Amino acid sequence: MAEKPAVGLNDDAAAAKDAVPVSRTKLAGNPVLRMLGLPNLRLKLPSRNWLIFLSVTGSFTTAVLYDRYHKRKAQQRWCNLVSHIAQEPLPSTAMPRRITIFLSAPPGDSLRAARDHFHEYVKPVLVAGAMDWDVVEGRREGDVRAGLAEKIRKRRRKREKAPMRNVDEDAAEEAKDGAPEEAEEDLVQALRDTAGVKEYEGVQGDLILGRNTWKEYVRGLHEGWLGPFKPPAAESATSIDTPKSVPKQSSFAGDAIPKSNPAADSSAAESDPQTTEASDRQPQDKQDNAEEKEKPKKATQTPPYISPSDYSSAALPLSAPDVLPPSAVLPFPHLLGFFNTPTRIYRFLNRRHIADETGREVAALVLASHVRACTAKAGFASSTDPDASPWSTAPQAADVVPIEKGWEQEGVLEGEERDWHKSAWQVRSGDGERVWKDRMVIDARVGDRMRRFELGADDEERARRDDGVDTAAKGVWDSVKELMGWEEDTSVKGWEHGLVEDDSA
């Protein structure tokens, strides 16, 4: 019988090691989590790649949320400042205040960008103040200029020809000239006058969005008040009295058209059915062509009635008011291009500043409590010859002489031109006017009549006071505590809690 091999101490130790179960903590994890039915989650630091990903995404998300929070807060501050106007009663026989808004497509982009900017930053404050408005939009360069100039010319016609003609005759003539919308507006105004509905007697005002729209607005003001009622004779003659092209007839003898035989033609037409069908279709084709000619063509942009070089020689009409409607110019930063991505990201994370500045200007327009004149600064230059001898006894002229006057309107939002697309500066063949590219020209008679809305110091102080704290002096930690609801009562010291008697008891 074979003997069993002797079991050594080393073999017993190995067997005992295999028989010992794994540590309970490593096998089952935390018993509390096991009883709750939760998985065994081991706490450890994430890897290097996860740390990079979480830090980048978390920082960007925090910056976006922080900017969005303060953007809404800034808009709410200016909405609260003008909200009392919406609570004021309005008589049934009075029209609400109506302002005019001018929007234009930025260089290199469509009109949708301007509309989105208006709906996001401007419209909330206007709605809070119960404002009514008309919009003049421009899809291409010069549309705002043409629309404003035509609006001013229509106003001048009414003021200068009102004693000679009535509203019905004007409406009939405008409808005859192809302006049904203007005729409808005149008829509506006549019905309002009959019903005794009065227009708003206070300040109306204009709102302009962006530097490009501002340049067209200034050009349209000058064209409307200094230009004539009708376009120049040369342009009207070329656009209206254009002779139609007449087909030329050949003068060669071989090209003479032979005379046709009626009998032979009639017999050939009866024998050929295709010829009969073609002759039947001719009247119908002529009728379709006549209908296509009768369709109105798409309206094109009205050419300028006066050039900036003719402002000084033009006469200001007697119907021109002493003060033009005040205006509020809003910033519209719009930057395109792949290489400008870092700048665009920075602006995206700081939209709260645009909301605050835009809301401040719109609130000044809605309140209309402070209106100031546009300033004009005259530069001076020395009239003394620098090369002249100081010991000369010749009489010298005045030390300084005034040079060209600089207007405030020329420098409004001038920094936005650096962000314009390169297409705004390119020279294209056949361009008539380049309002965006040309230098702004201000006539003294129009520039002195222009006004700007301004927010008073008391209104701004009230807006900051109602907001609770000055956002300019508040730090990041204070904003986080306000956002999380960690505001502390600093009126009572920490060691005095429980020692102050409750007065309400």
CSV table of N, CA and C in Angstrom, one decimal, residues 154 157-180 182-184 186-187:
chain,number,residue,atom,x,y,z
A,154,LYS,N,-42.3,113.5,-47.8
A,154,LYS,CA,-43.7,113.4,-47.7
A,154,LYS,C,-44.3,114.4,-46.7
A,157,ARG,N,-44.3,117.9,-48.1
A,157,ARG,CA,-45.4,118.1,-49.1
A,157,ARG,C,-46.7,118.4,-48.3
A,158,LYS,N,-46.9,117.7,-47.2
A,158,LYS,CA,-48.1,117.9,-46.5
A,158,LYS,C,-48.1,119.3,-45.9
A,159,ARG,N,-47.0,119.8,-45.3
A,159,ARG,CA,-46.9,121.1,-44.7
A,159,ARG,C,-47.0,122.2,-45.7
A,160,GLU,N,-46.4,122.1,-46.8
A,160,GLU,CA,-46.3,123.2,-47.8
A,160,GLU,C,-47.5,123.3,-48.7
A,161,LYS,N,-48.2,122.1,-48.9
A,161,LYS,CA,-49.4,122.1,-49.8
A,161,LYS,C,-50.7,121.9,-49.1
A,162,ALA,N,-50.7,121.9,-47.7
A,162,ALA,CA,-51.9,121.6,-47.0
A,162,ALA,C,-53.0,122.6,-47.3
A,163,PRO,N,-52.8,123.9,-47.4
A,163,PRO,CA,-53.9,124.9,-47.6
A,163,PRO,C,-54.5,124.7,-49.0
A,164,MET,N,-53.7,124.2,-50.0
A,164,MET,CA,-54.2,124.2,-51.4
A,164,MET,C,-54.9,122.9,-51.7
A,165,ARG,N,-54.6,121.8,-51.0
A,165,ARG,CA,-55.2,120.5,-51.4
A,165,ARG,C,-55.7,119.8,-50.1
A,166,ASN,N,-56.7,118.9,-50.3
A,166,ASN,CA,-57.2,118.1,-49.1
A,166,ASN,C,-56.6,116.7,-49.2
A,167,VAL,N,-57.0,115.9,-48.2
A,167,VAL,CA,-56.4,114.6,-48.0
A,167,VAL,C,-56.9,113.7,-49.1
A,168,ASP,N,-58.1,113.8,-49.5
A,168,ASP,CA,-58.7,112.8,-50.5
A,168,ASP,C,-58.0,113.0,-51.9
A,169,GLU,N,-57.7,114.2,-52.3
A,169,GLU,CA,-57.0,114.5,-53.5
A,169,GLU,C,-55.6,113.9,-53.4
A,170,ASP,N,-54.9,114.1,-52.3
A,170,ASP,CA,-53.6,113.6,-52.2
A,170,ASP,C,-53.6,112.1,-52.2
A,171,ALA,N,-54.5,111.4,-51.6
A,171,ALA,CA,-54.6,110.0,-51.6
A,171,ALA,C,-54.9,109.5,-53.0
A,172,ALA,N,-55.8,110.1,-53.7
A,172,ALA,CA,-56.1,109.7,-55.1
A,172,ALA,C,-54.9,109.8,-56.0
A,173,GLU,N,-54.1,110.9,-55.9
A,173,GLU,CA,-52.9,111.1,-56.7
A,173,GLU,C,-51.8,110.1,-56.3
A,174,GLU,N,-51.7,109.9,-55.0
A,174,GLU,CA,-50.7,108.9,-54.6
A,174,GLU,C,-51.0,107.5,-55.1
A,175,ALA,N,-52.3,107.1,-55.1
A,175,ALA,CA,-52.7,105.8,-55.6
A,175,ALA,C,-52.5,105.8,-57.1
A,176,LYS,N,-52.7,106.9,-57.8
A,176,LYS,CA,-52.5,106.9,-59.2
A,176,LYS,C,-51.0,106.8,-59.5
A,177,ASP,N,-50.1,107.3,-58.7
A,177,ASP,CA,-48.7,107.2,-58.9
A,177,ASP,C,-48.1,105.9,-58.5
A,178,GLY,N,-48.9,105.0,-57.9
A,178,GLY,CA,-48.4,103.7,-57.5
A,178,GLY,C,-47.9,103.6,-56.1
A,179,ALA,N,-48.5,104.4,-55.2
A,179,ALA,CA,-48.2,104.4,-53.8
A,179,ALA,C,-49.4,104.1,-53.0
A,180,PRO,N,-49.9,102.8,-53.0
A,180,PRO,CA,-51.2,102.5,-52.3
A,180,PRO,C,-51.0,102.5,-50.8
A,182,GLU,N,-49.1,104.6,-49.0
A,182,GLU,CA,-49.1,106.0,-48.5
A,182,GLU,C,-50.6,106.5,-48.6
A,183,ALA,N,-51.3,106.1,-49.6
A,183,ALA,CA,-52.7,106.5,-49.7
A,183,ALA,C,-53.5,105.9,-48.6
A,184,GLU,N,-53.2,104.7,-48.2
A,184,GLU,CA,-54.0,104.1,-47.1
A,184,GLU,C,-53.7,104.7,-45.8
A,186,ASP,N,-52.9,107.9,-45.4
A,186,ASP,CA,-53.6,109.1,-45.4
A,186,ASP,C,-55.1,109.0,-45.1
A,187,LEU,N,-55.7,107.9,-45.6
A,187,LEU,CA,-57.1,107.7,-45.4
A,187,LEU,C,-57.3,107.3,-43.9
